[in-house]
mmCIF file of C-alpha atoms in Angstrom:
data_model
loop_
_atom_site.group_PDB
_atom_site.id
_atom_site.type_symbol
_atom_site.label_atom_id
_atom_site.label_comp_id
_atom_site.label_asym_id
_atom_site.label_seq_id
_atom_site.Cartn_x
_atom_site.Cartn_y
_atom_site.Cartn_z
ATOM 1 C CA UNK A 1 83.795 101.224 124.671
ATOM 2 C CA UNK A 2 81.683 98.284 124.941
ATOM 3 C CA UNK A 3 82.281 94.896 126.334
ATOM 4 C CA UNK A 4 85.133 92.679 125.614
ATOM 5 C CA UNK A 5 84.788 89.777 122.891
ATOM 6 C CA UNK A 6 84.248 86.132 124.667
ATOM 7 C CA UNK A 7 87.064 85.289 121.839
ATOM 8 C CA UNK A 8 89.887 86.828 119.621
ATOM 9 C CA UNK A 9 91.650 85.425 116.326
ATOM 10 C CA UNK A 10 95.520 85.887 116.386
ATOM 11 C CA UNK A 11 96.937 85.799 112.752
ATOM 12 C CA UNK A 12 100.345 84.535 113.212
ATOM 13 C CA UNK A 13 102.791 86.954 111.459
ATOM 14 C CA UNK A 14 106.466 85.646 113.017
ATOM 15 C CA UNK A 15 107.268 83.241 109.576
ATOM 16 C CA UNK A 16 106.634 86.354 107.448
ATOM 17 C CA UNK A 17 106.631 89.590 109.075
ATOM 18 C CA UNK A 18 108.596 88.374 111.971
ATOM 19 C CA UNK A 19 111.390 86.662 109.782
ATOM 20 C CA UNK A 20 111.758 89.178 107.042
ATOM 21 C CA UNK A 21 113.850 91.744 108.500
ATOM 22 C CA UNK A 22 115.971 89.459 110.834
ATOM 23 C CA UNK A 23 119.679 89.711 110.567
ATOM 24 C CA UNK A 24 119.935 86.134 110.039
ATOM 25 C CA UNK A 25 118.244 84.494 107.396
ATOM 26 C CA UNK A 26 116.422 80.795 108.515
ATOM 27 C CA UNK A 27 116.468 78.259 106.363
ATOM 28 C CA UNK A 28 113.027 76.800 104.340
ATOM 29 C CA UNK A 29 113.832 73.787 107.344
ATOM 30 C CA UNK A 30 113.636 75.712 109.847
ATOM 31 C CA UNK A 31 110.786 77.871 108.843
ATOM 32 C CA UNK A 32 109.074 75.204 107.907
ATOM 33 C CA UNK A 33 110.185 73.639 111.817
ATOM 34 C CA UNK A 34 108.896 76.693 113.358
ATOM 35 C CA UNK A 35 105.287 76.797 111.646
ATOM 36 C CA UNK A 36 105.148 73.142 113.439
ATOM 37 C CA UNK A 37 105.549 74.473 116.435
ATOM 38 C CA UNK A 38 103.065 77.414 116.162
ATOM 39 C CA UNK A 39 100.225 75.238 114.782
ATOM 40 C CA UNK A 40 100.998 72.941 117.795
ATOM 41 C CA UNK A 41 100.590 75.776 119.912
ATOM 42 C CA UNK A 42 97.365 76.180 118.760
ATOM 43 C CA UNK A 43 97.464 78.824 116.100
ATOM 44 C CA UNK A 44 95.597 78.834 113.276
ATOM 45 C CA UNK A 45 96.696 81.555 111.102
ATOM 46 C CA UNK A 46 100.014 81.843 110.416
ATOM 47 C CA UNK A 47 101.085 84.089 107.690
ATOM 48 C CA UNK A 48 103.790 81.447 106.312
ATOM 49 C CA UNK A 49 105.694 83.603 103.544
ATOM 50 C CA UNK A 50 105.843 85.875 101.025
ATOM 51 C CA UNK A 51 106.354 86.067 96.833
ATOM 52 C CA UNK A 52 108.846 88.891 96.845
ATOM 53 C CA UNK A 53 111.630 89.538 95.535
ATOM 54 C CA UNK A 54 114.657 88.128 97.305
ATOM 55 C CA UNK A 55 117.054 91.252 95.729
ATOM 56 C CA UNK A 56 114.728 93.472 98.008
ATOM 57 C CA UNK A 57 113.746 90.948 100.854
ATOM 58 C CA UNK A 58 116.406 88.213 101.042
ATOM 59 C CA UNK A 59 115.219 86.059 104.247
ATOM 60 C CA UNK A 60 111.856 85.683 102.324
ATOM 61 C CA UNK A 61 113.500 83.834 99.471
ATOM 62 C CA UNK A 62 112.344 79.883 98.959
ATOM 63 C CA UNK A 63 108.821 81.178 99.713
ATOM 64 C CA UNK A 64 107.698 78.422 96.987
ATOM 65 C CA UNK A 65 109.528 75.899 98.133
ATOM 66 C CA UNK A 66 108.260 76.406 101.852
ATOM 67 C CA UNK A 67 104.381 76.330 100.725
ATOM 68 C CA UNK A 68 104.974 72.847 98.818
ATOM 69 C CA UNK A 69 106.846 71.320 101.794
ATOM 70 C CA UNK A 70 104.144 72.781 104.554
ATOM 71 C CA UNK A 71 101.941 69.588 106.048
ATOM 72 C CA UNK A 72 98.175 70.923 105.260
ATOM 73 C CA UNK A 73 96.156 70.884 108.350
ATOM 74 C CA UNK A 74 92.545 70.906 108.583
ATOM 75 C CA UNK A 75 91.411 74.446 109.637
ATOM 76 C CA UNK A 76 94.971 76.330 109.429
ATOM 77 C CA UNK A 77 95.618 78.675 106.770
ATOM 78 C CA UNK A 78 98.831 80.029 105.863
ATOM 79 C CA UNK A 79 98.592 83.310 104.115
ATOM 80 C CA UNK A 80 101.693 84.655 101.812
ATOM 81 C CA UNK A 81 102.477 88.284 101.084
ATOM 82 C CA UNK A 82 101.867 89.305 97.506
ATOM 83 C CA UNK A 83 102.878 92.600 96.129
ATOM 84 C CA UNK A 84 102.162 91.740 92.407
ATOM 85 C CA UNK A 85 100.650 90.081 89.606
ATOM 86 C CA UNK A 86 104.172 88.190 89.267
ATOM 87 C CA UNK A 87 103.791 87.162 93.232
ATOM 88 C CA UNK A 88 100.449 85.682 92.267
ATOM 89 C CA UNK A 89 101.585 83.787 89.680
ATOM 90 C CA UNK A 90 104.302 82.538 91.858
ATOM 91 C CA UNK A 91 101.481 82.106 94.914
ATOM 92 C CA UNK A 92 99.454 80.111 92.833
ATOM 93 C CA UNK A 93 102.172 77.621 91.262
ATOM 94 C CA UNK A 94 102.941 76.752 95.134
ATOM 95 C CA UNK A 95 99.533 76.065 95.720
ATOM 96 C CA UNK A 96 98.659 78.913 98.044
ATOM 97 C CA UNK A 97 95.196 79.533 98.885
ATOM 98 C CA UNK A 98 94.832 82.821 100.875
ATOM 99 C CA UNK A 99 96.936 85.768 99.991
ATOM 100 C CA UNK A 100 97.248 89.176 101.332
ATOM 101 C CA UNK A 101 98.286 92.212 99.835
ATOM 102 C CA UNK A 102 99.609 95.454 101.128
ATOM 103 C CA UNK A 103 98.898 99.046 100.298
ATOM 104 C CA UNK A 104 100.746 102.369 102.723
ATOM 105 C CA UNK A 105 98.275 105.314 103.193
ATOM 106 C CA UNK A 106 102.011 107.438 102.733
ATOM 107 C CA UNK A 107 102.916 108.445 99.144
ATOM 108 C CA UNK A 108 106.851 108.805 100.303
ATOM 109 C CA UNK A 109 106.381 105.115 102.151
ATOM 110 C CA UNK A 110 104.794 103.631 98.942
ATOM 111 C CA UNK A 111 107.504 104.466 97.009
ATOM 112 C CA UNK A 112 110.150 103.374 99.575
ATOM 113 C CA UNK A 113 107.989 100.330 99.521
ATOM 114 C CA UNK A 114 106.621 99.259 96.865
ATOM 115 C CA UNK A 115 108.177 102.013 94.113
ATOM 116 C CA UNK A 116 104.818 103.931 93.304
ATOM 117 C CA UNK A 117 102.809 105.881 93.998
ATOM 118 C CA UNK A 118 99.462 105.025 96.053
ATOM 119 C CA UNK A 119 97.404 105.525 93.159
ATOM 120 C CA UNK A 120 99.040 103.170 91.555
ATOM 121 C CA UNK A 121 99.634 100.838 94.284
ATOM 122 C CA UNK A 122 96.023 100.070 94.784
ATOM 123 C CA UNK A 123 95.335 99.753 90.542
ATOM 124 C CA UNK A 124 97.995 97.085 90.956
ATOM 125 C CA UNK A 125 95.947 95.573 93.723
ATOM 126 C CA UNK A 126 92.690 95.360 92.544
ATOM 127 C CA UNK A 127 93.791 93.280 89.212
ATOM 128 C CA UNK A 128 95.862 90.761 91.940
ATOM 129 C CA UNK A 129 92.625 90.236 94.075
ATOM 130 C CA UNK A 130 90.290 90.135 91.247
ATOM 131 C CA UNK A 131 92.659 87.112 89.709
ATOM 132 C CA UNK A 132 93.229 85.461 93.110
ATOM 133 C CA UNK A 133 89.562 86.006 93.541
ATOM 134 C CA UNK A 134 88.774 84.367 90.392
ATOM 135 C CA UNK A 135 91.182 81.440 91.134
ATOM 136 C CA UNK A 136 89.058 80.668 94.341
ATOM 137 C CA UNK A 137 92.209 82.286 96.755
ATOM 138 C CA UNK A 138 90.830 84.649 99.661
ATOM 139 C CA UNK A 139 92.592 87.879 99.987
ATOM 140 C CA UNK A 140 93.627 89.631 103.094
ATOM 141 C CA UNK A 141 94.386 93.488 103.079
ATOM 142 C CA UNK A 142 97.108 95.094 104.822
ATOM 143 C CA UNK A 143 97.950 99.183 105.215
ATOM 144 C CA UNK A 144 100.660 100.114 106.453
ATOM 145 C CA UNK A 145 101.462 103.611 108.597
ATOM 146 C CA UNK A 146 97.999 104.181 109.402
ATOM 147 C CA UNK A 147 99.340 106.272 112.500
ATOM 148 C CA UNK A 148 102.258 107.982 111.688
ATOM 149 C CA UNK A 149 104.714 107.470 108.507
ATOM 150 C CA UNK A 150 108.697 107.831 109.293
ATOM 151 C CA UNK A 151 109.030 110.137 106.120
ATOM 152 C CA UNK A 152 105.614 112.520 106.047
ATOM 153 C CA UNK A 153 104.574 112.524 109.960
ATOM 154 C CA UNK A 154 100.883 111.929 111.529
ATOM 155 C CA UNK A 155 98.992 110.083 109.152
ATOM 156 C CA UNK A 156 94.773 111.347 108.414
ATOM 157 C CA UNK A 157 92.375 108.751 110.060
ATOM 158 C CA UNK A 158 89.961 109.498 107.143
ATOM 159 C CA UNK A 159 92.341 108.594 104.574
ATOM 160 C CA UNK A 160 92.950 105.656 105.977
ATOM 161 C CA UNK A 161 89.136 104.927 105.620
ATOM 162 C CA UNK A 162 89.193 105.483 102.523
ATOM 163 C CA UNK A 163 91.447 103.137 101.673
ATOM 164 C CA UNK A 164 90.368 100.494 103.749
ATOM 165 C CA UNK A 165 86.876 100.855 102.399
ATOM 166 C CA UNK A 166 88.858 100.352 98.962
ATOM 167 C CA UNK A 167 90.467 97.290 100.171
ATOM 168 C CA UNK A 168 87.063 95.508 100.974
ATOM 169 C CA UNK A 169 85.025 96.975 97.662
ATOM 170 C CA UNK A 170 87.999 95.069 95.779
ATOM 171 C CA UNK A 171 87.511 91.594 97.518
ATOM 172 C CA UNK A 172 89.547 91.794 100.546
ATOM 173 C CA UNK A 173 87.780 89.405 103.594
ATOM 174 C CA UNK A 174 89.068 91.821 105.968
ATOM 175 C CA UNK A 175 91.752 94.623 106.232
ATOM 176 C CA UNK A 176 94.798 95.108 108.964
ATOM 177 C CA UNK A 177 95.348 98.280 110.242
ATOM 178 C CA UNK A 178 98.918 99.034 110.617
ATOM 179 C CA UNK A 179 100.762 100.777 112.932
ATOM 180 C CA UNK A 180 104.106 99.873 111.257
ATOM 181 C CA UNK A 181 106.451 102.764 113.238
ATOM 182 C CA UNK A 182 104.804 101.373 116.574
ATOM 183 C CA UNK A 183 104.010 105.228 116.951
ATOM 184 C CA UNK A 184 100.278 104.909 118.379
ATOM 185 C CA UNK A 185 99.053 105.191 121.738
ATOM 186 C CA UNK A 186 95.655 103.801 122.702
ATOM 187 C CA UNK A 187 93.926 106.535 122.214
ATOM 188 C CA UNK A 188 95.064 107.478 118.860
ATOM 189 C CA UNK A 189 94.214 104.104 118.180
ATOM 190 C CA UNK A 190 90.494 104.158 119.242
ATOM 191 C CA UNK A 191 90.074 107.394 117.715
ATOM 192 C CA UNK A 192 91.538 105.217 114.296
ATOM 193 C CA UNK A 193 88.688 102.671 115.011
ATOM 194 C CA UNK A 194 86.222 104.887 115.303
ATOM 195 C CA UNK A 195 86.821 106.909 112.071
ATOM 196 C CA UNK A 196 87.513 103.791 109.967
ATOM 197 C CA UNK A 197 84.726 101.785 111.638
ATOM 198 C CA UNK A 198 82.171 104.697 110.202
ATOM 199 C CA UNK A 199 83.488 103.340 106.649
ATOM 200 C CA UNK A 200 84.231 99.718 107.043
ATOM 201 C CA UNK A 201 82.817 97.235 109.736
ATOM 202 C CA UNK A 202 84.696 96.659 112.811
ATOM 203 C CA UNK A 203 84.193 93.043 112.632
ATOM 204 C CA UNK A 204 86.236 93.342 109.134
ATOM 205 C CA UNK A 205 88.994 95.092 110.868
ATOM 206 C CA UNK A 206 92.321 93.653 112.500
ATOM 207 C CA UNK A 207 95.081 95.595 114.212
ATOM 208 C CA UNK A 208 98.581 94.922 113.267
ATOM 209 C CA UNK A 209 100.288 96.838 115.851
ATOM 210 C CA UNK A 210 104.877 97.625 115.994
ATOM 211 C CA UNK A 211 105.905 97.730 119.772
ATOM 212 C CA UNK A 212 108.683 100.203 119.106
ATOM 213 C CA UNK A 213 107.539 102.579 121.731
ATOM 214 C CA UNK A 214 106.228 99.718 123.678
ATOM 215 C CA UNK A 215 102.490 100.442 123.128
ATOM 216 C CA UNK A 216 101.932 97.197 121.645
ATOM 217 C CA UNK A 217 100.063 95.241 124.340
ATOM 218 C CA UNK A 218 98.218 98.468 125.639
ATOM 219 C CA UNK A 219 96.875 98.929 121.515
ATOM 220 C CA UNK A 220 95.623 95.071 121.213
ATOM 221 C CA UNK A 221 93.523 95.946 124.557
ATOM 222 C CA UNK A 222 92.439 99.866 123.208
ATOM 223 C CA UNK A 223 91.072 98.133 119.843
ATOM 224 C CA UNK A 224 89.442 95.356 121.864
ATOM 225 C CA UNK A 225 87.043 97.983 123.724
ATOM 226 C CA UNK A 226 86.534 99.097 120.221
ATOM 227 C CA UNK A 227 85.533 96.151 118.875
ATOM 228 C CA UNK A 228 88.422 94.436 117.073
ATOM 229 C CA UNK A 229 88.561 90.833 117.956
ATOM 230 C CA UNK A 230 91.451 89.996 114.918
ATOM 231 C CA UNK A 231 94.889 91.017 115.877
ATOM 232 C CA UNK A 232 98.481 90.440 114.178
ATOM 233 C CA UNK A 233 101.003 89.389 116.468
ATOM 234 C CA UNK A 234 104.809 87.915 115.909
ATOM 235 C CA UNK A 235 105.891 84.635 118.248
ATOM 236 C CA UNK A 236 108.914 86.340 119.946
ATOM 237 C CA UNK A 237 108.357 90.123 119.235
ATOM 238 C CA UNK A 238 109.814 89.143 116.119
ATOM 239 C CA UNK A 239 109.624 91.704 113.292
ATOM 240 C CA UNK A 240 110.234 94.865 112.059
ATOM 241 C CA UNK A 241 109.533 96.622 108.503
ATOM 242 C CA UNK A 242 112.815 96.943 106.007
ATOM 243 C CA UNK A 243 111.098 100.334 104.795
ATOM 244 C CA UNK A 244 110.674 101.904 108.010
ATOM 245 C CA UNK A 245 113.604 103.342 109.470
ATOM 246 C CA UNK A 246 113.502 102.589 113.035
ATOM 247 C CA UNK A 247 110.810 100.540 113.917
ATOM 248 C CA UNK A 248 111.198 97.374 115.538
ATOM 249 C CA UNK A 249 109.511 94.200 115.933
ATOM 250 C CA UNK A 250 105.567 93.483 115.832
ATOM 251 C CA UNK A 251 103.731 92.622 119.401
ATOM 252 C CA UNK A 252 104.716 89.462 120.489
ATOM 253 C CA UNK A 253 101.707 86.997 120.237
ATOM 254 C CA UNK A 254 102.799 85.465 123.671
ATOM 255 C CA UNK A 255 102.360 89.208 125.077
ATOM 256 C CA UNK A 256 99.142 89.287 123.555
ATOM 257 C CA UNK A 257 98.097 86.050 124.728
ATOM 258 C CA UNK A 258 98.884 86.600 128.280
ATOM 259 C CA UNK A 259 97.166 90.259 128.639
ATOM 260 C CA UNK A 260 93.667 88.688 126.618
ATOM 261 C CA UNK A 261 93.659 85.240 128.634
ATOM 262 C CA UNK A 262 94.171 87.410 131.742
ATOM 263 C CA UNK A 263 90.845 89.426 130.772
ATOM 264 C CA UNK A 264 89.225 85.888 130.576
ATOM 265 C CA UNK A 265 89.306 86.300 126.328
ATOM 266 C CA UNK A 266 89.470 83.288 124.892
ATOM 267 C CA UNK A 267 92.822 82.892 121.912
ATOM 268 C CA UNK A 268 92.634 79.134 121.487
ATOM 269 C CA UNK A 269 96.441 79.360 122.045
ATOM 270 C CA UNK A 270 98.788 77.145 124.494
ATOM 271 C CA UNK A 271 100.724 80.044 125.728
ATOM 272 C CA UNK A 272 103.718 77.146 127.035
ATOM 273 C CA UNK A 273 103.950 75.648 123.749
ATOM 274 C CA UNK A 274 104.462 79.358 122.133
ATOM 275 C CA UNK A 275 106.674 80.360 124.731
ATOM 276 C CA UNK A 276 108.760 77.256 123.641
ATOM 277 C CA UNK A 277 108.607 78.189 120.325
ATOM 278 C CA UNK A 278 109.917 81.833 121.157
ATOM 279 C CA UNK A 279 112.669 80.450 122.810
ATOM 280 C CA UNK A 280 113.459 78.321 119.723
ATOM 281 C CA UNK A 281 113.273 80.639 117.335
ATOM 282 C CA UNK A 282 115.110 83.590 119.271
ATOM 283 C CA UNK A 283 117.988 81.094 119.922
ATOM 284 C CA UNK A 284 118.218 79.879 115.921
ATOM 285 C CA UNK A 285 118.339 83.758 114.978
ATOM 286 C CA UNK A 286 120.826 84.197 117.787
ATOM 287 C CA UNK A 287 119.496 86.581 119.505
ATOM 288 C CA UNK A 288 117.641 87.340 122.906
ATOM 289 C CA UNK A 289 114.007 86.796 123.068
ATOM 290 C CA UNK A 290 112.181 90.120 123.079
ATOM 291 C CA UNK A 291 108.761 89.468 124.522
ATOM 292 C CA UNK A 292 108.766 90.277 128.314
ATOM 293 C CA UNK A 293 106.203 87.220 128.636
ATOM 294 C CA UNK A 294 108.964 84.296 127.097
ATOM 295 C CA UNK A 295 111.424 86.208 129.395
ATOM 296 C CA UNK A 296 109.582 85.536 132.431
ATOM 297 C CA UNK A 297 107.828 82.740 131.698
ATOM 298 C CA UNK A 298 109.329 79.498 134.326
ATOM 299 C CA UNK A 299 108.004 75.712 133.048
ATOM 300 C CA UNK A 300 106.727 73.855 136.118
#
């Protein structure tokens, strides 16, 4: 465990990941009203949408739409999900310029997921990145259960490894660990580091990190001593995974925020402004917000 990073990058994952498995579905409006209010806040990733199909992921549907509409800002990027070369297509017709794709290290949660096998998953992927790629679009990669899958049980670190290392040799920038049943602790999770970090740099690794069992803060901080200084995080605690029986929201980026600016880590992030925006977008999905942080939090 070495020193902690003088700064972190937070990709903003609430307008995707956040929003997808929601009970209510937002409007493109107020999607579009909520990305405001995280890139006044100071992010500067946010993960805006994805190319999916709305049969299988309804509250993602007017992804299109949503990246025509969305003011461009110098120095934000807004990543979409895509699963396919028909995603791309779509992607690229609304002007996107950074994609990322996904990938499970489960067979059972690839099917549930994607509906093949990993094999075939990543085949799929490679011809996606080498197109976006070609069309000047960075790609992001994404694997899922790299802890524990709902269906098979522990997960091997050195799979996971493996497939990261196959996620970078086919174009990916950098690759997101995660821990989509929120089943890690932070040990398990510097153990992960350390086995995937033999394979792939650390500094091309992110942590994308469930809070189901309430290990989310205490895993940002465990792959900070390990050298991770990009980490997924939902405004809210928004989140969850349609595929994964169970598990509940991502970490909520105002949780995140709090614990790093406490350990004098520097997020580039007005932690009022998000906790407004928590608030807003708990109260238009009609629910309570989830993050301990926004719950606490008192304006002067």
């Amino acid at each position: 465990m070495g020193a902690l990073p003088a700064r972190v990058r937070i990709v903003e994952v609430g307008p995707r990941d956040g929003l997808q498995n929601e009970r209510v579905a937002l409007s493109v409006d107020d999607r579009l009203a909520l990305i405001a209010k995280l890139v006044d806040a100071g992010l500067v990733d946010i993960e805006a949408g994805a190319f999916v199909s709305p049969k299988r992921v309804p509250n993602m549907a007017g992804s299109g739409e949503l990246m025509k509409r969305l003011p461009r800002s110098s120095g934000v990027s807004y990543p979409c999900l895509v699963p396919n070369d028909t995603g791309l297509d779509a992607a690229l017709e609304a002007g996107c310029r950074d994609i990322a794709v996904f990938a499970a290290v489960s067979e059972t949660f690839s099917q549930r997921n994607t509906a093949c096998s990993i094999a075939e998953s990543m085949a799929r992927l490679r011809a996606v990145a080498r197109r976006a790629l070609d069309s000047n679009v960075r790609v992001r990669g994404y694997l899922s259960c790299v802890i524990g899958c709902p269906y098979e049980g522990p997960m091997a670190a050195g799979i996971v490894a493996d497939m990261a290392l196959q996620l970078i040799d086919m174009g990916c920038h950098e690759v997101s660990l995660g821990d989509t049943t929120g089943i890690g602790t932070p040990e398990q999770i510097r153990r992960l580091i350390d086995a995937v970090s033999v394979r792939v740099p650390v500094h091309r690794l992110a942590g994308h990190f469930h809070d189901t069992w309430g290990m989310g803060v205490a895993n940002v901080y465990a792959a900070l001593q390990s050298g991770v200084t990009v980490f997924d995080a939902s405004v809210g605690g928004l989140g969850g995974c349609p595929f994964a029986p169970g598990a509940s929201g991502n970490v909520a980026t105002e949780d995140v925020v709090y614990m790093l600016e406490g350990a004098g880590v520097v997020t580039g992030v007005d932690l009022g402004k998000l906790v407004g925006a928590a608030r807003w977008v708990s109260d238009r999905l009609d629910r309570q917000v989830a993050s301990r942080v926004a719950r606490a939090y008192r304006t002067e």
